[in-house]
mmCIF file of C-alpha atoms and ligand atoms in Angstrom:
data_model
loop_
_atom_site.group_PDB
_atom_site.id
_atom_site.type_symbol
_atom_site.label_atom_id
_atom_site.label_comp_id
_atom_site.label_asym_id
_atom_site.label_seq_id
_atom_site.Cartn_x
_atom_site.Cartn_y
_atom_site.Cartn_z
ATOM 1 C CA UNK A 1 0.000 0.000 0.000
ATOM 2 C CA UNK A 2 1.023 3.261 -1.306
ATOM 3 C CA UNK A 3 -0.387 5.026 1.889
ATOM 4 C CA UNK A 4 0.631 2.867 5.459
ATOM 5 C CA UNK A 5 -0.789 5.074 7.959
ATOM 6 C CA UNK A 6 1.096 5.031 11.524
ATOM 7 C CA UNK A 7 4.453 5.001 9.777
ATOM 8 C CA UNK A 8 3.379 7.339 7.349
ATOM 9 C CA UNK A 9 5.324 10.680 7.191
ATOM 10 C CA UNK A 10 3.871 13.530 5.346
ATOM 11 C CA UNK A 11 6.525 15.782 3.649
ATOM 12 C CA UNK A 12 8.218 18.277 5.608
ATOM 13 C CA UNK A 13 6.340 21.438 4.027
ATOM 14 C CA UNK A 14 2.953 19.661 5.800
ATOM 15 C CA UNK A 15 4.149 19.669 8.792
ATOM 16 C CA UNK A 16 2.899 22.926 9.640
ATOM 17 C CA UNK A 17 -0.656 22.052 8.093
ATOM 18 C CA UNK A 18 -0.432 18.788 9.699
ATOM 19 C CA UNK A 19 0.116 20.424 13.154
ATOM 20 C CA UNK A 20 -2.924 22.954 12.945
ATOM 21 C CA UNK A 21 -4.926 20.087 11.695
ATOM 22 C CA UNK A 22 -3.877 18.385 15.363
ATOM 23 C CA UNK A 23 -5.144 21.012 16.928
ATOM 24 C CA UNK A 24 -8.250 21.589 15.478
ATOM 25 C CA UNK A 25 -8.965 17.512 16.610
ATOM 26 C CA UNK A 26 -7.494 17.898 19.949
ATOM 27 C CA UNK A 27 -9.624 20.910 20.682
ATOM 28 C CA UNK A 28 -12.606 18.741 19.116
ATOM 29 C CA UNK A 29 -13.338 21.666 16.865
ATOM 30 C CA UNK A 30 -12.618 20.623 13.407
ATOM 31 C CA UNK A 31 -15.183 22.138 11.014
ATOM 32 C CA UNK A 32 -17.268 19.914 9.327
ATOM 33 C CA UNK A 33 -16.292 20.918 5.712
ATOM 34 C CA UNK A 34 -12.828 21.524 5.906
ATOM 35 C CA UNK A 35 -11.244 22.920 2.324
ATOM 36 C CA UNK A 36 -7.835 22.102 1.302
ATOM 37 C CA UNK A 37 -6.611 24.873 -0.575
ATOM 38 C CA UNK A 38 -3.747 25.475 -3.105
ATOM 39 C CA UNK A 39 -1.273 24.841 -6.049
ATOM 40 C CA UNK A 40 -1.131 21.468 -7.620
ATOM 41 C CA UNK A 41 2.044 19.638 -6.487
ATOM 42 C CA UNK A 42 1.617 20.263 -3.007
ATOM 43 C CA UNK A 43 0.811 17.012 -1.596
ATOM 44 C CA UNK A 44 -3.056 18.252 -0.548
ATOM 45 C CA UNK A 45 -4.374 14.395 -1.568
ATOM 46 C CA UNK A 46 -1.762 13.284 0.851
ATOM 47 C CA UNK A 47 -2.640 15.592 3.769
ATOM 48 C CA UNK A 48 -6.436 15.116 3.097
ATOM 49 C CA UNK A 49 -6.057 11.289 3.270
ATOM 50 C CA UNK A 50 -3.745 11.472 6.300
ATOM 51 C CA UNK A 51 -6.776 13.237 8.274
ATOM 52 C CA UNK A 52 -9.438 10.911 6.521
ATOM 53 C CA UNK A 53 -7.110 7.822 8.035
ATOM 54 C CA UNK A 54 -7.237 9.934 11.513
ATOM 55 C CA UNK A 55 -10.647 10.446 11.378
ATOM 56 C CA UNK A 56 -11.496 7.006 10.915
ATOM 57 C CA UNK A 57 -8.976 4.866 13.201
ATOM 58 C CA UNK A 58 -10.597 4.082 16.775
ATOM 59 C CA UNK A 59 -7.253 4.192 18.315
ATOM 60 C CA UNK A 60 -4.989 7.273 16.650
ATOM 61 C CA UNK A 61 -1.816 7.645 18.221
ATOM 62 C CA UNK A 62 -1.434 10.823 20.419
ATOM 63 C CA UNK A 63 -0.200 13.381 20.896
ATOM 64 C CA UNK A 64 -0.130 13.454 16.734
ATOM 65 C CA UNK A 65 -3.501 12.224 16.204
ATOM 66 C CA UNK A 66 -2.047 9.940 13.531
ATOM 67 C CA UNK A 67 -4.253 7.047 12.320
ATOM 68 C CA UNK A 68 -2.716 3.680 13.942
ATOM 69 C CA UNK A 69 -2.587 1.464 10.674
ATOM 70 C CA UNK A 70 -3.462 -1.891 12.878
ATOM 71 C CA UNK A 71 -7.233 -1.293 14.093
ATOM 72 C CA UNK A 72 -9.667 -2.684 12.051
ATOM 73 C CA UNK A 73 -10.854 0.660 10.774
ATOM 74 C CA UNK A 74 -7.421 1.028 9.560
ATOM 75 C CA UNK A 75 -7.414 -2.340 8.093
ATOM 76 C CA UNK A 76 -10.587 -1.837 5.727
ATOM 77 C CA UNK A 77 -9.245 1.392 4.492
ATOM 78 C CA UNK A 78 -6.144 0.609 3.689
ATOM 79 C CA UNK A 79 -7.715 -2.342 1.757
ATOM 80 C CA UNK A 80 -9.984 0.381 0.264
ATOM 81 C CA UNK A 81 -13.044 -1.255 1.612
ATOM 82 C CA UNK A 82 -13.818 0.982 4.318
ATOM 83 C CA UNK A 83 -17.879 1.326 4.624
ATOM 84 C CA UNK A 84 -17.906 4.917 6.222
ATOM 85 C CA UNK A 85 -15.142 6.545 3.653
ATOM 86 C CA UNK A 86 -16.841 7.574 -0.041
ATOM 87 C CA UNK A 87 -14.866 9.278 -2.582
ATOM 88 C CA UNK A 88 -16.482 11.872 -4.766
ATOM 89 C CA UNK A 89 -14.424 12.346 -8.093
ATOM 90 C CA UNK A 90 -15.012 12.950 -11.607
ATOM 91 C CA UNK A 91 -15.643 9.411 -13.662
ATOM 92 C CA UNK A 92 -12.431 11.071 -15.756
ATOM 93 C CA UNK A 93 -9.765 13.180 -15.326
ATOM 94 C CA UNK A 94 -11.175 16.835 -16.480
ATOM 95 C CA UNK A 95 -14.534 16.244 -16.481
ATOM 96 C CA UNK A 96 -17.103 17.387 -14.035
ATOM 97 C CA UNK A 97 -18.734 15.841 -10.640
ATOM 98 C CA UNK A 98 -22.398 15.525 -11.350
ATOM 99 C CA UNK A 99 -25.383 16.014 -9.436
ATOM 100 C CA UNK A 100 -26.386 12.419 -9.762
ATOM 101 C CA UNK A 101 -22.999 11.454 -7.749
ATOM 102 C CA UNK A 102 -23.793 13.780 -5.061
ATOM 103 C CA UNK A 103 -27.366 12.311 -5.134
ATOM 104 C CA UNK A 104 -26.102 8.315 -4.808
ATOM 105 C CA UNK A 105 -24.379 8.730 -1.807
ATOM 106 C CA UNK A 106 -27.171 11.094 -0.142
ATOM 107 C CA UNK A 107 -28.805 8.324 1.589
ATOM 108 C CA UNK A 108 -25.439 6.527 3.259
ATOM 109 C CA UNK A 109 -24.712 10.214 4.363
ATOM 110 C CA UNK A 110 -27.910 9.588 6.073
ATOM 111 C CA UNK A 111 -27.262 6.452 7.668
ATOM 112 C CA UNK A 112 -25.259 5.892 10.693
ATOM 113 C CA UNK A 113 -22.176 4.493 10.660
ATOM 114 C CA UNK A 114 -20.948 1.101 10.059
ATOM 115 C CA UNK A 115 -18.184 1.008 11.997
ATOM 116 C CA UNK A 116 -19.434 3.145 14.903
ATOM 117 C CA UNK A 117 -16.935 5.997 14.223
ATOM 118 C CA UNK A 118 -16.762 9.001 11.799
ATOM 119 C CA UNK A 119 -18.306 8.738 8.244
ATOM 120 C CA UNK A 120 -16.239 10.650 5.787
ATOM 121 C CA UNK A 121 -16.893 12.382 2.228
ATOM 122 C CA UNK A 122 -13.308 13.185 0.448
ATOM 123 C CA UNK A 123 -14.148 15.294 -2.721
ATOM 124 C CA UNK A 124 -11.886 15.937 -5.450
ATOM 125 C CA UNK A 125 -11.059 18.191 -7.078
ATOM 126 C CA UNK A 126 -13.667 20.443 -5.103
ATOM 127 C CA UNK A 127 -13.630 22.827 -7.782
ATOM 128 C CA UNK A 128 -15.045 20.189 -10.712
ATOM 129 C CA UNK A 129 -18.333 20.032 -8.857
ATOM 130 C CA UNK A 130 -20.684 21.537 -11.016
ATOM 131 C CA UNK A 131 -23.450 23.860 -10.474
ATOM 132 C CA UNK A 132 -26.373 21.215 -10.042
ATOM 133 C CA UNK A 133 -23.793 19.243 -7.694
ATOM 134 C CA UNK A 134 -22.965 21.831 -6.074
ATOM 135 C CA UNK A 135 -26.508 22.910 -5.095
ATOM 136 C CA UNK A 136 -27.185 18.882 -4.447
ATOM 137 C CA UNK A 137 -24.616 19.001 -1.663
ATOM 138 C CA UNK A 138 -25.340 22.362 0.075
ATOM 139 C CA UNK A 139 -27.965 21.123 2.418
ATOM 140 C CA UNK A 140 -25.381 18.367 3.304
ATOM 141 C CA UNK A 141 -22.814 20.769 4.423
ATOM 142 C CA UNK A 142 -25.332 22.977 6.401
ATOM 143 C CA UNK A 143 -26.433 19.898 8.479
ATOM 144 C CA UNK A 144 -23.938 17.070 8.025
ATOM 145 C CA UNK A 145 -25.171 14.976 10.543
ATOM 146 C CA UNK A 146 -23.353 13.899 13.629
ATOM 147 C CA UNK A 147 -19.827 12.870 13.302
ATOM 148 C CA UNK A 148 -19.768 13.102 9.587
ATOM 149 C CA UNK A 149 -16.705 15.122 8.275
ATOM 150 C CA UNK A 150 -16.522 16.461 3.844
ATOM 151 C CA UNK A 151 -12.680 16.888 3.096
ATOM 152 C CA UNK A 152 -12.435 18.999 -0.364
ATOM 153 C CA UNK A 153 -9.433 19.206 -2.203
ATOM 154 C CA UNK A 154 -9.590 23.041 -4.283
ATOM 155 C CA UNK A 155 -6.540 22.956 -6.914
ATOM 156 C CA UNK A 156 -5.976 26.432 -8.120
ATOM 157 C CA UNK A 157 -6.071 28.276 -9.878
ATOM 158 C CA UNK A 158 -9.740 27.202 -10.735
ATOM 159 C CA UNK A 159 -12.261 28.634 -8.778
ATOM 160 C CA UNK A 160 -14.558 27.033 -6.191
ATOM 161 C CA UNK A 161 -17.826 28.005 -5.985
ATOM 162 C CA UNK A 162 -18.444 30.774 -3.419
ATOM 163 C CA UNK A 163 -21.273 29.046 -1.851
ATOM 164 C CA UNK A 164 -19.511 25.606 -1.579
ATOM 165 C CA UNK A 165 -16.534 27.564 -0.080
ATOM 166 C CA UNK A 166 -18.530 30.102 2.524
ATOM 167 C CA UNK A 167 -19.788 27.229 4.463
ATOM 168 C CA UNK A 168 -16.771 25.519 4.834
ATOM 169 C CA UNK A 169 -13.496 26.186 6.507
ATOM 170 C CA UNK A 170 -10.726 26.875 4.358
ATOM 171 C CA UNK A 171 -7.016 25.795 5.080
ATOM 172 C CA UNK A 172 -4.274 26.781 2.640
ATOM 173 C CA UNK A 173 -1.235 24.947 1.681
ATOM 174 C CA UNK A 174 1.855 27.203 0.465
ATOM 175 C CA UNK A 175 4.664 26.408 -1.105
ATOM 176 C CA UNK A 176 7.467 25.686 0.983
ATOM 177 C CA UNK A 177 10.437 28.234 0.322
ATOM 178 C CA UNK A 178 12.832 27.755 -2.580
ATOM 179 C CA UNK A 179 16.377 26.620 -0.284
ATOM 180 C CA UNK A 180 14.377 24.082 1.474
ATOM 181 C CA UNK A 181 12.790 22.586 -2.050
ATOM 182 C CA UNK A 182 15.849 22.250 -4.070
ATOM 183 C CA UNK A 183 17.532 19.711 -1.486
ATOM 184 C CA UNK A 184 14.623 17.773 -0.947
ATOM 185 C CA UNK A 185 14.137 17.313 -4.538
ATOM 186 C CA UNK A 186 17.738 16.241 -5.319
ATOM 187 C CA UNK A 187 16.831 13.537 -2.670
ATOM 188 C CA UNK A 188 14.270 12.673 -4.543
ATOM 189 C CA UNK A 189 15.676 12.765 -8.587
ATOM 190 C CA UNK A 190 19.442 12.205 -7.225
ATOM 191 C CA UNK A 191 20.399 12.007 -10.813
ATOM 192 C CA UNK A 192 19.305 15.138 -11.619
ATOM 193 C CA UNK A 193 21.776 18.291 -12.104
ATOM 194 C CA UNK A 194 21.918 21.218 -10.194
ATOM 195 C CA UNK A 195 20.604 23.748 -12.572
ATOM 196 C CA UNK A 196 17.869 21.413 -13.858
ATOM 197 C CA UNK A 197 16.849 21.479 -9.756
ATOM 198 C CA UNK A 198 16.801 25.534 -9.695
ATOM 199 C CA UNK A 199 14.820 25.412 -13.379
ATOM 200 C CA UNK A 200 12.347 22.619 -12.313
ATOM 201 C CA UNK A 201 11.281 24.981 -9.229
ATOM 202 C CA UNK A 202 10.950 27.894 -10.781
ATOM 203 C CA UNK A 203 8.512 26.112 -13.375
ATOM 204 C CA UNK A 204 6.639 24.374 -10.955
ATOM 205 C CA UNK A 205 6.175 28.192 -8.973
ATOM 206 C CA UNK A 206 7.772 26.425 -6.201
ATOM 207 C CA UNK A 207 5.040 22.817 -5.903
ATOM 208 C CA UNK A 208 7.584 20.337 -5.009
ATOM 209 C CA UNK A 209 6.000 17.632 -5.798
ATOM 210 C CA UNK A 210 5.119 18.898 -9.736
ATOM 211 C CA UNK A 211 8.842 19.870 -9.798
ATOM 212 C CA UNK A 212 9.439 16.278 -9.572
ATOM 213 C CA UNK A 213 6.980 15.506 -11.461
ATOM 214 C CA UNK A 214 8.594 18.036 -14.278
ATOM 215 C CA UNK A 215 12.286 16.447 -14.072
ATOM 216 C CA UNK A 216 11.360 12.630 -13.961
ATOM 217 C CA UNK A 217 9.342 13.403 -17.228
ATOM 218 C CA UNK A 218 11.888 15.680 -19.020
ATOM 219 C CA UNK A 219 9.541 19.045 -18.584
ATOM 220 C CA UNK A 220 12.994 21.082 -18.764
ATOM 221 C CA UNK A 221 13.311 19.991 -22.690
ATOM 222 C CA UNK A 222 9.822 20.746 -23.476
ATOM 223 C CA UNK A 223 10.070 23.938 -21.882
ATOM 224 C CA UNK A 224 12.917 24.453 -23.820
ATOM 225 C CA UNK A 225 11.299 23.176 -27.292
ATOM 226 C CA UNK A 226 8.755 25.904 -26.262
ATOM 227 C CA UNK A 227 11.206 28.590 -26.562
ATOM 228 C CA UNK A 228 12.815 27.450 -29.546
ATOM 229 C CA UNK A 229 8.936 27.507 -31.416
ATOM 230 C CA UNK A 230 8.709 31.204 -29.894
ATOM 231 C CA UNK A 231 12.378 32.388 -31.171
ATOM 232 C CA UNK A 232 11.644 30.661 -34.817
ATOM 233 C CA UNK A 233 8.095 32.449 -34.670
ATOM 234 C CA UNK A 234 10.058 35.878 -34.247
ATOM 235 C CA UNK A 235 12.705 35.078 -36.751
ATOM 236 C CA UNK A 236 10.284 34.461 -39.418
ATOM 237 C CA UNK A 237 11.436 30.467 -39.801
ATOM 238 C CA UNK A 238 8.639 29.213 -38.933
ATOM 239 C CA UNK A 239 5.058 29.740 -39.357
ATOM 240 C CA UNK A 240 2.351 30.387 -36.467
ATOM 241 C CA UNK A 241 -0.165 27.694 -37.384
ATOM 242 C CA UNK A 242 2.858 24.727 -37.521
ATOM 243 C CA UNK A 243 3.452 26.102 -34.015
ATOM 244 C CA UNK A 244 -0.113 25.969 -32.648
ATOM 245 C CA UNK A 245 -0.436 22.662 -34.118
ATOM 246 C CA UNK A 246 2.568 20.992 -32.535
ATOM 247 C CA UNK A 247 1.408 22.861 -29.175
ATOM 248 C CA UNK A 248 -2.064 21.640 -29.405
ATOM 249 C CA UNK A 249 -0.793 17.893 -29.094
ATOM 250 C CA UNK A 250 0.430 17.950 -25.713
ATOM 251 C CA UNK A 251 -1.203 18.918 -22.254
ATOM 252 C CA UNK A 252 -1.451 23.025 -22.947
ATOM 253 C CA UNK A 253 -1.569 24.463 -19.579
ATOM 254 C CA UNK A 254 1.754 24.264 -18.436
ATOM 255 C CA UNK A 255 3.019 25.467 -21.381
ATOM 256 C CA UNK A 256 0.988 28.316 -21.779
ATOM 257 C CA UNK A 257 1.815 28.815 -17.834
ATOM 258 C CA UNK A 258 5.952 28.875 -18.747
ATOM 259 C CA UNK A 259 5.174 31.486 -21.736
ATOM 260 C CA UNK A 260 3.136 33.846 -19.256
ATOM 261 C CA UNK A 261 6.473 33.941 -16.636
ATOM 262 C CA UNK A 262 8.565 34.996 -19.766
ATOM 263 C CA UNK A 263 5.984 37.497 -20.528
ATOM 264 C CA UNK A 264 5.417 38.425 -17.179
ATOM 265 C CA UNK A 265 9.704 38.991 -17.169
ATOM 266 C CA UNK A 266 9.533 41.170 -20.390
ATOM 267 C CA UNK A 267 6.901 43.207 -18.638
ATOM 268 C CA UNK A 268 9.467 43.638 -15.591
ATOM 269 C CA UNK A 269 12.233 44.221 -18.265
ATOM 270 C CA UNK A 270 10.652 47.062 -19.883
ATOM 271 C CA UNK A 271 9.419 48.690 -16.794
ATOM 272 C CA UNK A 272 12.591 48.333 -14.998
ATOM 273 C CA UNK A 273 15.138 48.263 -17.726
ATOM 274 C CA UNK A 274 16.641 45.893 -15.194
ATOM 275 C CA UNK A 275 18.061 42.613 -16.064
ATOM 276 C CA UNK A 276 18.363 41.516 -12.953
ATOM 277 C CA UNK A 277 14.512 41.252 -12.242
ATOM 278 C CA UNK A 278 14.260 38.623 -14.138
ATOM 279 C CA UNK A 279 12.820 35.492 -12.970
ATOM 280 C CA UNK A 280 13.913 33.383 -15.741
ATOM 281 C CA UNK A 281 17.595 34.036 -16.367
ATOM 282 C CA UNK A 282 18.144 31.619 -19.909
ATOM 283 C CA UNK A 283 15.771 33.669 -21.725
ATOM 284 C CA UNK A 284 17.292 36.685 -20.803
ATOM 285 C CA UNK A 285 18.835 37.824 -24.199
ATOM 286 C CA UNK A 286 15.566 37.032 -26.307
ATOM 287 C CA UNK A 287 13.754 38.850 -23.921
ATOM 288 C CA UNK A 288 15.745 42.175 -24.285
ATOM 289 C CA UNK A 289 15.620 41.967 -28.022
ATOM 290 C CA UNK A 290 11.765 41.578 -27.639
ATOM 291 C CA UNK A 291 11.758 44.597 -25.018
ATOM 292 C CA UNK A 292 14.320 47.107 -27.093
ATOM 293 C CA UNK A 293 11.560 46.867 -29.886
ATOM 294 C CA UNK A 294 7.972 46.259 -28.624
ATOM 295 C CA UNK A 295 5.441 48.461 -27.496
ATOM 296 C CA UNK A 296 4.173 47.645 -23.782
ATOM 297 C CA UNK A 297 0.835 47.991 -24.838
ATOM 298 C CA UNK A 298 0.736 45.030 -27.484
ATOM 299 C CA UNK A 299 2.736 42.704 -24.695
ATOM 300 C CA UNK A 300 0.221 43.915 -22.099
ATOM 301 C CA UNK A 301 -2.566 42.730 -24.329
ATOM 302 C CA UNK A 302 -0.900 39.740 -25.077
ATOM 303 C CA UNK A 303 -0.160 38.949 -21.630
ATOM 304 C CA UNK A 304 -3.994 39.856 -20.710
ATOM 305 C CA UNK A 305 -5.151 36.900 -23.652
ATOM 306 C CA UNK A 306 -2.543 34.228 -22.423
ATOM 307 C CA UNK A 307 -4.503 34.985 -19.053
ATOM 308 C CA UNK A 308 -8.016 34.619 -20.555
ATOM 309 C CA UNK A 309 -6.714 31.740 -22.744
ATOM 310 C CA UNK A 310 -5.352 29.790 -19.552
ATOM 311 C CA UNK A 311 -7.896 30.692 -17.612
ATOM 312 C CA UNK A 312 -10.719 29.372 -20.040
ATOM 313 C CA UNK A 313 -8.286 25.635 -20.454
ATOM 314 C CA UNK A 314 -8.920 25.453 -16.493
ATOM 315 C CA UNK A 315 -12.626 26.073 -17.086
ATOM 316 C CA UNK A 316 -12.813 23.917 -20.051
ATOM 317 C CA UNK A 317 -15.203 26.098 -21.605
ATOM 318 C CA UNK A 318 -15.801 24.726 -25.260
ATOM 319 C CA UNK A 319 -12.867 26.070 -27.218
ATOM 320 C CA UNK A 320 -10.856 26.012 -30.260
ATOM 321 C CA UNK A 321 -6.922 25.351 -29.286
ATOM 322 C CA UNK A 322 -5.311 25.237 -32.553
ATOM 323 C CA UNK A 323 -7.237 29.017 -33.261
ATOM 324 C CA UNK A 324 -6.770 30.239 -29.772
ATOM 325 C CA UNK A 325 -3.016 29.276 -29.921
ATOM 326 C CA UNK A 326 -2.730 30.720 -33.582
ATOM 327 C CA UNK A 327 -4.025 34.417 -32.141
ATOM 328 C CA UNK A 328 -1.867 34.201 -29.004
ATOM 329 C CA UNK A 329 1.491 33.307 -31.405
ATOM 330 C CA UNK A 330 0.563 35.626 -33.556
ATOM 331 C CA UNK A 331 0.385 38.603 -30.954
ATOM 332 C CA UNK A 332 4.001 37.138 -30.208
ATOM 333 C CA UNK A 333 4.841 37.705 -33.620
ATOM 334 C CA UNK A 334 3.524 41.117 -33.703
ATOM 335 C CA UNK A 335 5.898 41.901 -31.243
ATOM 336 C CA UNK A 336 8.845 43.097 -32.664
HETATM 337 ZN ZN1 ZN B 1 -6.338 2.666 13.492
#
């Protein structure tokens, strides 16, 4: 089993979460929708299933509160058979949770228990419930019955819906800072070289775990790939639709996400004139080229539709890639 409870150690940046979650049982005052909020790559499944395991073991071990991975509560989860733990997730990655979900596990949430402890609801990602769901679970978080506990996982930088998240509790995981990443993840990818480690965490805006994620599957070449397309784009050797339609084949937020820092650094560049404020230090020369000739209102309104673009990709509104990337590129090309 992936997740052994009672020797399980949660990564040092969830520590701190893990010790204000502690409390909150200790004090017997942990809300009854708790909200795990933040970045992708932070390890929120991990802390959510951690307090899930504590919720449900008869005996956790003080004074951590850590499930004790030997009751029989413990037992049936970690076989995954647990009667009193229900998932709610999307039937795929990227689609929605619908109301008919919510509905189907309405009447065990009004059941007692099975196992004569806590009953608990771990949904994820929070912020694919849809509207109908959404409104389908409301009443459940106003009166959740006794002892019954929803654990939501909210990856930004989608939104959750305002009235799923006003009557919950929200706790926020942050990135842990950038000294204390880059040996952890050389611990983790020891082949991995130095600069790739510093690259890897800048890309991943400081998520460990995506930064690993990034050098075990060779993001740093992609990334790189990416600014090759963008370079050829300005230097007239290649053409903006073969560009969107190489992009278009691979997962586009995270690629989109790497162009917006380098625009975000030419913004910086040409405010500043200052080289040294900028994030990304390897594009450094393309981006004072771009700077020395561009007006900051067409990279302003470029930067404002890689926003939009990005942000409509997390909402998977209905959209075109291959024609939104062609208009983004080709504000890139209008550049200079
Ligand atoms: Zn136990």
């Amino acid at each position: 089993m992936a997740n052994m409870i009672g020797n399980m150690e949660l990564p040092f940046w969830l520590e701190s979460s893990w010790s204000q979650v502690q409390q909150m049982l200790t004090d017997d005052r942990l809300p009854h929708g708790l909200v795990i909020s933040g970045m992708l790559g932070l390890g929120k499944r991990q802390l959510a299933d951690t307090l899930a395991a504590s919720l449900l073991c008869h005996a956790p071990v003080m004074p951590q509160q850590l499930a004790c991975g030997q009751c029989k509560s413990c037992l049936l989860r970690q076989s995954g058979s647990h009667p009193d733990l229900k998932y709610l997730q999307p039937e795929a990655e990227g689609k929605a949770i619908l109301v008919d979900m919510v509905r189907q596990i309405q009447p065990w949430l009004a059941a007692t228990s099975q196992q004569g402890g806590a009953k608990v609801v771990l949904i994820e990602p929070a912020n694919e419930l849809n509207a109908n769901a959404a409104n389908a679970l409301l009443k459940n978080l106003e009166e959740p019955g006794q002892n019954t506990f929803f654990i939501l996982l909210h990856h930004w930088p989608k939104p959750l819906l305002p009235t799923i998240r006003s009557r919950c509790q929200v706790h926020t995981v942050l990135a842990p800072a950038a000294e204390q990443v880059q040996p952890w993840l050389a611990q983790q990818v020891p082949e991995a070289k130095a600069e790739q480690l510093i690259q890897v965490q800048q890309m991943a805006h400081g998520a460990p775990l995506l930064a690993a994620d990034y050098l075990r599957h060779d993001a740093p070449a992609q990334r790189h790939q990416t600014l090759v397309d963008l370079t050829a784009i300005l230097r007239n050797q290649i053409s903006v639709s073969e560009v969107a339609e190489s992009w278009a084949k691979d997962p586009l937020p995270r690629r989109l996400d790497w162009w917006l820092q380098w625009q975000q650094d030419l913004i910086k560049l040409q405010q500043t004139q200052d080289s040294q404020q900028v994030i990304n230090q390897d594009v450094v020369k393309l981006l004072q080229a771009i700077a020395r000739k561009a007006e900051i209102k067409a990279v302003f309104s470029l930067y404002d539709d890689t926003l939009q673009a990005l942000d409509s990709l997390y909402q998977r509104r209905n959209i075109n890639q291959q024609l939104m990337l062609e208009k983004l590129l080709y504000g890139w090309y209008q550049l200079i």
